[in-house]
mmCIF file of C-alpha atoms in Angstrom:
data_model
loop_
_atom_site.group_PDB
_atom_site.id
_atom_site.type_symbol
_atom_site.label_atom_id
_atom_site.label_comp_id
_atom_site.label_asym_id
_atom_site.label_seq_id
_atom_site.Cartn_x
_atom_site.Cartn_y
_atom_site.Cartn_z
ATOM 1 C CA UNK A 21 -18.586 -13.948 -1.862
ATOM 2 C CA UNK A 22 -16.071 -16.489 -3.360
ATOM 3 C CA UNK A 23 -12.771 -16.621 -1.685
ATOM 4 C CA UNK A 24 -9.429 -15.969 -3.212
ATOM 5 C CA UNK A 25 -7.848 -18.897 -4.795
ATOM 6 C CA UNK A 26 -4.496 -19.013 -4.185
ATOM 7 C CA UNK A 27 -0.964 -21.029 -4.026
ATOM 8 C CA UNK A 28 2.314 -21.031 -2.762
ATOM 9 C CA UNK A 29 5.332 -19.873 -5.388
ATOM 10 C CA UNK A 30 6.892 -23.450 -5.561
ATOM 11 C CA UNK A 31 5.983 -26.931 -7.816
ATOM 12 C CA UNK A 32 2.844 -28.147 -5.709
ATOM 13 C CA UNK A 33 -0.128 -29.897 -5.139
ATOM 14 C CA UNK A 34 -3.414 -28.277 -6.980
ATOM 15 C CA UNK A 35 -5.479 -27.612 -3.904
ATOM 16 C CA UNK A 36 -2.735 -27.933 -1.363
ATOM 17 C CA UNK A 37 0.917 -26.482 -0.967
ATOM 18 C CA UNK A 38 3.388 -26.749 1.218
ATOM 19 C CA UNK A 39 4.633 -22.495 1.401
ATOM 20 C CA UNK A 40 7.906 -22.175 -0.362
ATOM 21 C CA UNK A 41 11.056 -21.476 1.801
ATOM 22 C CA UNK A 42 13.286 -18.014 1.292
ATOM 23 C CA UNK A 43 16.282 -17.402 3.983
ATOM 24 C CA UNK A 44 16.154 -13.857 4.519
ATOM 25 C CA UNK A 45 17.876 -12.892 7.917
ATOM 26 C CA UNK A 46 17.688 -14.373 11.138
ATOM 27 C CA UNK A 47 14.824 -12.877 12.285
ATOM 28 C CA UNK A 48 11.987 -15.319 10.268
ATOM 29 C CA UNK A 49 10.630 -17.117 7.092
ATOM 30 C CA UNK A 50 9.756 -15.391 4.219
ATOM 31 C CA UNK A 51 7.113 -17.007 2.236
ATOM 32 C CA UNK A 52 5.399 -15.861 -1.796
ATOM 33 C CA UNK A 53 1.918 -16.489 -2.420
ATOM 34 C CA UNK A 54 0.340 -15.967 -5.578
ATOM 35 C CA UNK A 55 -3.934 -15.517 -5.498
ATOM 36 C CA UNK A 56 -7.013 -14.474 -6.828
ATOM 37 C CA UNK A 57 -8.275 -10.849 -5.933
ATOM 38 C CA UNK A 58 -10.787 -8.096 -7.937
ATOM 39 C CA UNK A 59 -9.916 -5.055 -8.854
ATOM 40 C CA UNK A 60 -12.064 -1.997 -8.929
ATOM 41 C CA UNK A 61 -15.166 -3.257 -11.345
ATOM 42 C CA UNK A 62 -15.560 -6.422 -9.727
ATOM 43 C CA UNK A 63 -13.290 -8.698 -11.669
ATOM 44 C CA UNK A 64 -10.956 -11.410 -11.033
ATOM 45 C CA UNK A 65 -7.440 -10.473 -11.001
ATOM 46 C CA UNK A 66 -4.200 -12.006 -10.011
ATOM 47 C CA UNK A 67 -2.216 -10.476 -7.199
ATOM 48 C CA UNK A 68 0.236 -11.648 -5.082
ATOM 49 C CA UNK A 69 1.464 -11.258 -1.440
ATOM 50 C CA UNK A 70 4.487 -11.987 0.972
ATOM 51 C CA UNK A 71 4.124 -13.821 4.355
ATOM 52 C CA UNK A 72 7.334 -12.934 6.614
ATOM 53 C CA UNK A 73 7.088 -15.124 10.145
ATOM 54 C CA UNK A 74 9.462 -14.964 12.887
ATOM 55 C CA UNK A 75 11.601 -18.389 13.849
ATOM 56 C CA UNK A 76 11.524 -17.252 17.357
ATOM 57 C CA UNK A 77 8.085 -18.608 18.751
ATOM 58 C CA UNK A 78 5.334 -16.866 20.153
ATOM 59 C CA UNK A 79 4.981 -16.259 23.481
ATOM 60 C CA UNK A 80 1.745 -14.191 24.185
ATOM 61 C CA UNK A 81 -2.103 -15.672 24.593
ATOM 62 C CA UNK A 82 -3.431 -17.120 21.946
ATOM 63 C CA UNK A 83 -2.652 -17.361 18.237
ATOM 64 C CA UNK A 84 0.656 -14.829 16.557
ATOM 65 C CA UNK A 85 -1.178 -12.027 15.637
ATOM 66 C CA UNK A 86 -0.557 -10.813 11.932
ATOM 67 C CA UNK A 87 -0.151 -7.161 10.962
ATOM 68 C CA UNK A 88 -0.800 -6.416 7.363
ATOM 69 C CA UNK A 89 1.626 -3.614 6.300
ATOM 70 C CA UNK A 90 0.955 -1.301 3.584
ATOM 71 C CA UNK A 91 4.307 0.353 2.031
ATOM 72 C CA UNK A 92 3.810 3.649 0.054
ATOM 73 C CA UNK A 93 4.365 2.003 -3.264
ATOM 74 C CA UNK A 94 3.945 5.161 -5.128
ATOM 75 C CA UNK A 95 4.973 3.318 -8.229
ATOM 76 C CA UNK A 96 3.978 2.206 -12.096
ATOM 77 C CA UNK A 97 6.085 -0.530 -12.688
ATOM 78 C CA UNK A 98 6.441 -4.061 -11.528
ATOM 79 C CA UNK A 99 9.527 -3.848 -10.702
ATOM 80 C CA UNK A 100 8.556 -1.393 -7.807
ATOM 81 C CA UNK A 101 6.201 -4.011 -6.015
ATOM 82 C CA UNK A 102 7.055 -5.488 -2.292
ATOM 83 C CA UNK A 103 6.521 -9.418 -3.873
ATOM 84 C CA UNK A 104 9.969 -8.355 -6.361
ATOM 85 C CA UNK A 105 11.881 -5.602 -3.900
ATOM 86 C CA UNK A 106 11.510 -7.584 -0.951
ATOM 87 C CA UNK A 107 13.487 -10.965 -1.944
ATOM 88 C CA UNK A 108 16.371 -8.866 -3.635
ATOM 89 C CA UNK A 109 17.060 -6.852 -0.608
ATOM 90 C CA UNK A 110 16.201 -3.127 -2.111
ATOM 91 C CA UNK A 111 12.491 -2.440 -0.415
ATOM 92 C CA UNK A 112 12.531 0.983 0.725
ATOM 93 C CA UNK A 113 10.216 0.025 3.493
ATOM 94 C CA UNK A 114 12.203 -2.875 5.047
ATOM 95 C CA UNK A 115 13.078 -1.323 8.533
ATOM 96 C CA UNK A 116 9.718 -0.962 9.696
ATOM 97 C CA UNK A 117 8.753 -4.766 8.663
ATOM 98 C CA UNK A 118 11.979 -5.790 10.881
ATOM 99 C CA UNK A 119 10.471 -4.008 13.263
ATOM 100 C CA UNK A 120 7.096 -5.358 13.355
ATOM 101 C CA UNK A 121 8.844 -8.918 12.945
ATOM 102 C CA UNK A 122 10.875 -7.882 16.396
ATOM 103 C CA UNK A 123 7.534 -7.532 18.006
ATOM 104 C CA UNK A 124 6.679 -11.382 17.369
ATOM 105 C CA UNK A 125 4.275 -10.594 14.273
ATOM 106 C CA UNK A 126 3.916 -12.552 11.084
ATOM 107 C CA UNK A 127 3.910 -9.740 8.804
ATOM 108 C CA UNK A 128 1.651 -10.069 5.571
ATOM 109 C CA UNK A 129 2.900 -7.432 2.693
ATOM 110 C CA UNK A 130 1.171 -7.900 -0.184
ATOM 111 C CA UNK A 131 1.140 -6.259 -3.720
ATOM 112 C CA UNK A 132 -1.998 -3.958 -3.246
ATOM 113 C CA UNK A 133 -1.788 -1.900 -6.423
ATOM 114 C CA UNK A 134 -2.838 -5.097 -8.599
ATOM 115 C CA UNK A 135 -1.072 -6.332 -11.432
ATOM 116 C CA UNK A 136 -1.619 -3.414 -13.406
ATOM 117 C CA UNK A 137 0.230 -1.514 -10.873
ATOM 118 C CA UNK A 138 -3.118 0.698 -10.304
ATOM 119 C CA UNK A 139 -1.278 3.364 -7.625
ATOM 120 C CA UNK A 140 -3.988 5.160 -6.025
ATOM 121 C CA UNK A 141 -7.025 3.063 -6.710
ATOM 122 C CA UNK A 142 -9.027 2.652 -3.268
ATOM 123 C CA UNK A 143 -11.392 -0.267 -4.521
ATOM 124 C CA UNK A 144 -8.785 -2.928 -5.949
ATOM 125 C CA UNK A 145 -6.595 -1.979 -2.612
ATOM 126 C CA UNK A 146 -8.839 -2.618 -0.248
ATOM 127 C CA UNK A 147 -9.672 -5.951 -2.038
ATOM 128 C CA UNK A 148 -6.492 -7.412 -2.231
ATOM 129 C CA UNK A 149 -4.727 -6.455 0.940
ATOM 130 C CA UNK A 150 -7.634 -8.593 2.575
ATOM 131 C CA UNK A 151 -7.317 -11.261 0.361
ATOM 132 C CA UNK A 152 -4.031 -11.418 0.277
ATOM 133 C CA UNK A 153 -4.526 -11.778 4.500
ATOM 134 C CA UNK A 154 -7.075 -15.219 3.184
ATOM 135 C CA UNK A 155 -4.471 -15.821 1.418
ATOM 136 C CA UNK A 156 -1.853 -15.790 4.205
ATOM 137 C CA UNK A 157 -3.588 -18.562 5.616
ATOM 138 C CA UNK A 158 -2.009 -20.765 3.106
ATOM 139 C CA UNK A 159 1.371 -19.748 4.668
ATOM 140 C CA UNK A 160 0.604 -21.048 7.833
ATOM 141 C CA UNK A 161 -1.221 -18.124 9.477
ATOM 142 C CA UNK A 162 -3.911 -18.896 11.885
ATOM 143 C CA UNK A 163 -7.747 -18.656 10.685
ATOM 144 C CA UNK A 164 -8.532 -16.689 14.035
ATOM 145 C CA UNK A 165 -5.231 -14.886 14.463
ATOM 146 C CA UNK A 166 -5.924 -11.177 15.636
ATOM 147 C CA UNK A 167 -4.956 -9.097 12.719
ATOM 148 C CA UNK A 168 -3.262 -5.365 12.316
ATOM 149 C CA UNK A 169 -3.540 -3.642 9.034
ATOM 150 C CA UNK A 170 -1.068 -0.477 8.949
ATOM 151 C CA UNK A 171 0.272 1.881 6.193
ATOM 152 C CA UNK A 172 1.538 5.758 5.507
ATOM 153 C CA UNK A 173 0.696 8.029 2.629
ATOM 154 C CA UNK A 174 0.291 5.456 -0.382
ATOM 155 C CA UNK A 175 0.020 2.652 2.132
ATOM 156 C CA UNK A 176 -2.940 4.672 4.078
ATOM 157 C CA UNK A 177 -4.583 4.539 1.118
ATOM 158 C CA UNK A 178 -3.971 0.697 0.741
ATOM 159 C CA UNK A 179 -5.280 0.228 4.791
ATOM 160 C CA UNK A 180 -8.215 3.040 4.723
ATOM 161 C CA UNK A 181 -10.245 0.916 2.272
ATOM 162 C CA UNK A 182 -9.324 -2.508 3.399
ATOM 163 C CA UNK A 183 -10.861 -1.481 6.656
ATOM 164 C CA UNK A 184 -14.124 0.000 5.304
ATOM 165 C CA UNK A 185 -14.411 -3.293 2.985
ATOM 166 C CA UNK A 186 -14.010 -5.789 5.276
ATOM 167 C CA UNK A 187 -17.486 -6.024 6.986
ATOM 168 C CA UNK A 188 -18.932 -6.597 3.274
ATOM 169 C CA UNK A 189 -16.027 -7.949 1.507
ATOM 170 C CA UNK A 190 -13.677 -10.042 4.169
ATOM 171 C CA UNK A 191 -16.347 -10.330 7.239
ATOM 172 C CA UNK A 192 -14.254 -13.366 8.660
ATOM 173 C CA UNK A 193 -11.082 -11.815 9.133
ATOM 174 C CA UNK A 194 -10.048 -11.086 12.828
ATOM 175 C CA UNK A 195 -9.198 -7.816 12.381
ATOM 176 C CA UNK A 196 -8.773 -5.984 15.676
ATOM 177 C CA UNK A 197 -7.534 -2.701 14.480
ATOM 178 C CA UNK A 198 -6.187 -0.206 11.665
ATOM 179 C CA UNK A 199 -3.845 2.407 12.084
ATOM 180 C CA UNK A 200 -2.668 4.261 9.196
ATOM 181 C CA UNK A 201 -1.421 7.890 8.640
ATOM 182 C CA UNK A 202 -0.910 11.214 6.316
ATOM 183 C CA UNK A 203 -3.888 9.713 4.028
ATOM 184 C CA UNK A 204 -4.939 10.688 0.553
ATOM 185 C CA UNK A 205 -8.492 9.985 1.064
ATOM 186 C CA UNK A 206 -10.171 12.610 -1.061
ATOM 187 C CA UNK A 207 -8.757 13.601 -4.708
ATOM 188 C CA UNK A 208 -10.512 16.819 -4.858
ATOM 189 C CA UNK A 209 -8.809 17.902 -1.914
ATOM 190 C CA UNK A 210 -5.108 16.881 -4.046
ATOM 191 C CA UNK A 211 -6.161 18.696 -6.959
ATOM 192 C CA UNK A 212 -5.019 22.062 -5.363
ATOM 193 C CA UNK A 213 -2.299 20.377 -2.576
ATOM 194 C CA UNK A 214 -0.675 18.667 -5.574
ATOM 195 C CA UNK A 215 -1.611 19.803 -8.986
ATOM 196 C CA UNK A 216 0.858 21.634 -10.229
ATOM 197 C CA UNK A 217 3.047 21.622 -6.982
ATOM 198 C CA UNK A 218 6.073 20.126 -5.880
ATOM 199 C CA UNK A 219 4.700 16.779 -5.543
ATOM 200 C CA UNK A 220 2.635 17.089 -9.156
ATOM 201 C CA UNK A 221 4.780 14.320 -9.956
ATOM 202 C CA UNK A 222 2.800 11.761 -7.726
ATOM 203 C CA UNK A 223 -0.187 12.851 -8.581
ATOM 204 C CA UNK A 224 0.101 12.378 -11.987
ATOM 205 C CA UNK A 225 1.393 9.150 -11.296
ATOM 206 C CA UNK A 226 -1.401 8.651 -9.259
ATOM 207 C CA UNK A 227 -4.097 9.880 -12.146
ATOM 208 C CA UNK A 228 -2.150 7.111 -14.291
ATOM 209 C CA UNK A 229 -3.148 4.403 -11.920
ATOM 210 C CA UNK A 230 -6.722 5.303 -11.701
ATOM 211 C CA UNK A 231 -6.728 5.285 -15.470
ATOM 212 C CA UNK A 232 -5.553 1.615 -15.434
ATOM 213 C CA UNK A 233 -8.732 0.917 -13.394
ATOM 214 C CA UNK A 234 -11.322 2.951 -14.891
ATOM 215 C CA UNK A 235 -9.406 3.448 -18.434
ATOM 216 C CA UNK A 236 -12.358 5.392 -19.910
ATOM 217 C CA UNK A 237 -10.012 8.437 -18.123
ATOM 218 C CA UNK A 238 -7.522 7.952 -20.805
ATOM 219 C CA UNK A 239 -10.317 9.609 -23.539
ATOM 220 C CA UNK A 240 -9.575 12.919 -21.128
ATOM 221 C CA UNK A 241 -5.968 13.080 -21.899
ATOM 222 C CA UNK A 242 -4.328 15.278 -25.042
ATOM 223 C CA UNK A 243 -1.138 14.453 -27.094
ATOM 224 C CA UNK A 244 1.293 15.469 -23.844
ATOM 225 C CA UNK A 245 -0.711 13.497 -21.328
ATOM 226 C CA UNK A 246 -0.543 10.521 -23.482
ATOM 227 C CA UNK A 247 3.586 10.939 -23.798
ATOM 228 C CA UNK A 248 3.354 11.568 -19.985
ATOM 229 C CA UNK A 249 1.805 8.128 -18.757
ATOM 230 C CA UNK A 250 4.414 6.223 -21.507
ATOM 231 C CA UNK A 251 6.681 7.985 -19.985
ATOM 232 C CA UNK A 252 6.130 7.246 -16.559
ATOM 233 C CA UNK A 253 4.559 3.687 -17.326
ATOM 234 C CA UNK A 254 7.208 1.702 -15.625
ATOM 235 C CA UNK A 255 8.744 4.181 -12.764
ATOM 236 C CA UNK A 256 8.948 3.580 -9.582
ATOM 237 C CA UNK A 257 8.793 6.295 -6.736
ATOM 238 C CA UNK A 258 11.840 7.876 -6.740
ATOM 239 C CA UNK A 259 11.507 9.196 -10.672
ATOM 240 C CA UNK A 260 7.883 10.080 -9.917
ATOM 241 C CA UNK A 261 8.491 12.344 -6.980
ATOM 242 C CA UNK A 262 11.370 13.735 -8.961
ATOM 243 C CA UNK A 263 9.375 15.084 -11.846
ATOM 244 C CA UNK A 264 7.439 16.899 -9.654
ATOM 245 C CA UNK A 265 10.044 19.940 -9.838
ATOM 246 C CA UNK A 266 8.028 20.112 -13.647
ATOM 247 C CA UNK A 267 5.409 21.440 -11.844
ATOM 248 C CA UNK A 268 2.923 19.485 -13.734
ATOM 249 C CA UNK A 269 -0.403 20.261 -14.078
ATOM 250 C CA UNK A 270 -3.263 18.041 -15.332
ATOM 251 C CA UNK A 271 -5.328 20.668 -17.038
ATOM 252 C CA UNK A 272 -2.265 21.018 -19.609
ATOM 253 C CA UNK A 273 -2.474 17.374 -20.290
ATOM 254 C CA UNK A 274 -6.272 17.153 -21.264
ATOM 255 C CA UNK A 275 -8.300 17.822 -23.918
ATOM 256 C CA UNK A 276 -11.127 19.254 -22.347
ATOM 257 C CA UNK A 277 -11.808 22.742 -20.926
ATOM 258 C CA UNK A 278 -11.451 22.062 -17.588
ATOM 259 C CA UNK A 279 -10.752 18.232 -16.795
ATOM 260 C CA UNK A 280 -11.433 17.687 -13.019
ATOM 261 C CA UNK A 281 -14.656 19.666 -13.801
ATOM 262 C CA UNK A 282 -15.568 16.981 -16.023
ATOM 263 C CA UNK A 283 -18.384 13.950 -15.329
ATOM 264 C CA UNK A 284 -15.558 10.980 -15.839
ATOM 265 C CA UNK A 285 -13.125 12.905 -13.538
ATOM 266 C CA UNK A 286 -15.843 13.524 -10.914
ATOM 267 C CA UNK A 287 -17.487 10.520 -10.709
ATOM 268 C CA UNK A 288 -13.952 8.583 -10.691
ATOM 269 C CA UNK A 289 -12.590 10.803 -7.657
ATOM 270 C CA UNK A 290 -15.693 10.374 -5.718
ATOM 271 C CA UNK A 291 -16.325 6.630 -5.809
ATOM 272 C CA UNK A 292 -12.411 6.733 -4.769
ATOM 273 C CA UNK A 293 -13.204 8.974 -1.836
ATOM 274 C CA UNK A 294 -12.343 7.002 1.419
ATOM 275 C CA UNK A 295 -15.263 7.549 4.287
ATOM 276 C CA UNK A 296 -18.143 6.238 2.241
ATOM 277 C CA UNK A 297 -18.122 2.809 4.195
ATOM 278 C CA UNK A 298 -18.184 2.306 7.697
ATOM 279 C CA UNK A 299 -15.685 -0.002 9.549
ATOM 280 C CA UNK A 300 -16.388 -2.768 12.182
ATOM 281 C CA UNK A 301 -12.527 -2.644 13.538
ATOM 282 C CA UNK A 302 -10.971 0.225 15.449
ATOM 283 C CA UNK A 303 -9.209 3.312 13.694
ATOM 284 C CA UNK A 304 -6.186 4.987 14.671
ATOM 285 C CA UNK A 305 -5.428 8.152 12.174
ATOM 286 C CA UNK A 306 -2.205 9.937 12.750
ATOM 287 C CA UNK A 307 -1.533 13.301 10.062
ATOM 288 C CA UNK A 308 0.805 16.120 10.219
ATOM 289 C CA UNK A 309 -0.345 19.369 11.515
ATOM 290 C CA UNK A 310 1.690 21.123 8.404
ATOM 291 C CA UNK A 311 1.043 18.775 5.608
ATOM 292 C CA UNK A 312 0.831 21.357 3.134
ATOM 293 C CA UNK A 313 1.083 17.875 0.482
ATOM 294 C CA UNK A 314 -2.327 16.385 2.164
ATOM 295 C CA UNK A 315 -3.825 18.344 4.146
ATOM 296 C CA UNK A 316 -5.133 17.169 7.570
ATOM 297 C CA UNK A 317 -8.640 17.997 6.357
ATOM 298 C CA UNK A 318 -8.983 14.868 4.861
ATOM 299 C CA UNK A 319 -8.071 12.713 7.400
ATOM 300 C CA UNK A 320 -10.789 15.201 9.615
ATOM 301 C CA UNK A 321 -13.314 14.632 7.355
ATOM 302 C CA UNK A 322 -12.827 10.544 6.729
ATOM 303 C CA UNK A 323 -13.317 10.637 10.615
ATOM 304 C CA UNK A 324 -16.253 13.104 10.862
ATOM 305 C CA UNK A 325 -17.827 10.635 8.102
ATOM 306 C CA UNK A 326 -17.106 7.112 10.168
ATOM 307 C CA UNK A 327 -17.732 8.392 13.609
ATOM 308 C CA UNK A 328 -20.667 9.540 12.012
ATOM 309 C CA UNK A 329 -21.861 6.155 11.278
ATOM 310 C CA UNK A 330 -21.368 4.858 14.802
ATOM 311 C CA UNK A 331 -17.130 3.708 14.214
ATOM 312 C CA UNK A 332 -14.481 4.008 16.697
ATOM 313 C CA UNK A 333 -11.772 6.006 14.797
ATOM 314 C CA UNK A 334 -8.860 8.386 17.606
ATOM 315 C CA UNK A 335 -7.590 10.990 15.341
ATOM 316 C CA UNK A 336 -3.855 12.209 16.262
ATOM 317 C CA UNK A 337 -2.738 15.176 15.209
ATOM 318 C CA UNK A 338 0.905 15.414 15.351
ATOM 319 C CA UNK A 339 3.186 17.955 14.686
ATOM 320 C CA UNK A 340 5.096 18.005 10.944
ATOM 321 C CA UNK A 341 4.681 18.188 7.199
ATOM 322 C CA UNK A 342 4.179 14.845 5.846
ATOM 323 C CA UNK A 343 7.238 13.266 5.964
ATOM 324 C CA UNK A 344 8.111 14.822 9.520
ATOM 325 C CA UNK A 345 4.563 13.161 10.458
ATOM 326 C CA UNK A 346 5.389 9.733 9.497
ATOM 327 C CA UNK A 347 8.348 9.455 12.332
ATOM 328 C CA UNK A 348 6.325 11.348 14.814
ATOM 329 C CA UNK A 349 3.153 9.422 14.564
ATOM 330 C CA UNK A 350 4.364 5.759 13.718
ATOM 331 C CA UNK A 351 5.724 4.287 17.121
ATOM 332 C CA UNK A 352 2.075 5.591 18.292
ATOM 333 C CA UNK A 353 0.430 3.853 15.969
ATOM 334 C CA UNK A 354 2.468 0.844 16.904
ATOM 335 C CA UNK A 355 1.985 0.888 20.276
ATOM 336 C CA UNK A 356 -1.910 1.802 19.432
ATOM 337 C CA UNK A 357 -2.061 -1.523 17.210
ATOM 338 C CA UNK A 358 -0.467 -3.505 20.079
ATOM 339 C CA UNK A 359 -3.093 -3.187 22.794
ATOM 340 C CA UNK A 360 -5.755 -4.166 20.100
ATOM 341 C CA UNK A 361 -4.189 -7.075 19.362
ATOM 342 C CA UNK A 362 -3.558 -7.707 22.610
ATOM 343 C CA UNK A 363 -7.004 -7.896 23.214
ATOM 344 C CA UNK A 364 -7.432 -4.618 24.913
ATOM 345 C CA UNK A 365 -10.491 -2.303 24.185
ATOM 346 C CA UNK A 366 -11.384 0.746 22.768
ATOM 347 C CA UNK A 367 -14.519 2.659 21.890
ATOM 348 C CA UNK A 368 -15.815 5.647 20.804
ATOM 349 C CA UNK A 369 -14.443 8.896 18.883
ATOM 350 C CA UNK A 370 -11.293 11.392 19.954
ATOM 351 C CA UNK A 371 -9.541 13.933 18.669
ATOM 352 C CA UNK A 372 -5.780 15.267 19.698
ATOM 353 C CA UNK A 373 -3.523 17.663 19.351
ATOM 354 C CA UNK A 374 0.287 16.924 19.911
#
């Protein structure tokens, strides 16, 4: 497997950089890094990602661990990615980097959706969060740091798949556990949670991205669905979730009888279906009990799959719809993530209640 090329934002040497300097506040460095990734068919894309280290030194054994986070980009455009929000002081995810940062973690954010902006995809996110962790390397991070990899909703998506790709894709990354939670890890479970619900929006959005990865979708779509993705080509979260109160539903934007019956659709949504791959590194899922947007049986089923397989995956079941989930089940995952990157073990399968 060829490793991502990469380089430091900055006038530098061709093999060698020294990272570029931000200021953001006082509580690190913030450094860009532009590298090579591959999207969903195996091609070499661009990507970039954002290396944010504390000033104030470490103080535990060993090397600063790193903790990839994942924000719910949700988005289309550009505009919307962490590599542009983050440096202009408008990244809707922000407080929970700071905290991560307060825990003495560099914190590696990178720009999972691809240049295309391919929300949803589970191959080219997988890919590029872990090489955009190679990549961090460039920025100072340790080789053999002990590595995190966290995300909710969009973000889950982002951390599922990097952790079931890494054995094949990123085997020499540390990575001593994944917690993620309220994932989308199965679109044929979202075609009746979301299709032509309140959050219809998203997953139309979402559709879009796939379609920017696999664009032989786009010969599925009629004369509406085609002024739909223009559209919402460039929009970032807020405007997605907001169109939602259309009530949109895909099989009014197709031009086929019934369009997630058809082969293209099917064979998309199941090569996106996360559970397919096992993972080396620990799991930690949390999902709300009342998610009526995604439903806990996905995250049930992603872990029936993996333990399956012989992985270690705790499955928390908290109580909440899915935003109500997120601040139940984060500081859990948190604390989960520290004692693995502390060093301290865990094994086998669980399942709780809260």
């Amino acid at each position: 497997m060829v490793r991502p090329t990469c380089r430091v934002r900055e006038p530098a040497a061709r093999h060698s950089a020294e990272p570029s300097r931000r200021r953001g506040d006082s509580r690190g460095v913030v450094r860009a890094v532009a590298l090579r990734s591959t999207d969903s068919k195996n091609r070499p894309i661009a990507a970039a990602t954002t290396v944010l280290t504390p000033t104030a030194p470490w103080t535990g054994a060993g090397d600063r661990p790193v903790i990839a986070y994942n924000e719910a980009t949700d988005s289309l455009g550009n505009q919307c990615a962490p590599s542009y929000t983050l440096p202009r002081g408008n990244n809707k995810e922000v407080d929970q980097v700071r905290i991560l940062l307060d825990r003495g973690y560099t914190v590696v954010v990178t720009d999972y959706q691809g240049p295309r902006q391919a929300y949803s995809a589970g191959l080219v996110s997988g890919h590029t969060v872990l090489d955009g962790l190679r990549a961090s390397q460039s920025a100072g991070v340790a080789a053999d740091a002990p590595i995190g990899i966290t995300g909710y909703s969009g973000g889950a998506i982002a951390s599922g798949w990097a952790a079931q790709l890494a054995p094949e894709y990123a085997p020499e990354l540390n990575i001593a556990g994944v917690a993620f939670g309220g994932p989308p890890t199965d679109y044929k479970i979202l075609q009746t949670s979301l299709n032509g619900q309140i959050g219809s929006g998203l997953f139309t959005a979402a559709t879009i991205g796939l379609s920017r990865e696999y664009p032989e979708m786009r010969e599925l779509a009629n004369d509406n669905g085609k002024r739909l993705a223009l559209a919402q080509k460039d929009q970032c979260v807020d405007v997605l979730s907001y169109s939602g109160l259309l009530l949109l539903d895909q099989r009014n934007l197709s031009n086929v009888p019934d369009v997630f019956d058809h082969p293209i659709t099917k064979a998309v949504v199941e090569e996106n279906r996360m559970g397919q791959t096992t993972p080396d590194a620990p799991i930690y899922i949390y999902q709300g009990l009342q998610d009526f947007l995604i439903p806990k049986e996905g995250a049930e089923a992603v872990q029936d799959q993996w333990c399956a397989a012989g992985a270690s995956v705790r499955l928390e079941l908290v109580p909440g719809d899915h935003s109500v989930a997120q601040t139940n089940g984060r500081p859990g995952a948190y604390d989960w993530l520290g004692q693995r990157l502390a060093g301290e073990s865990t094994s086998g399968c669980e399942r709780v209640t809260r």
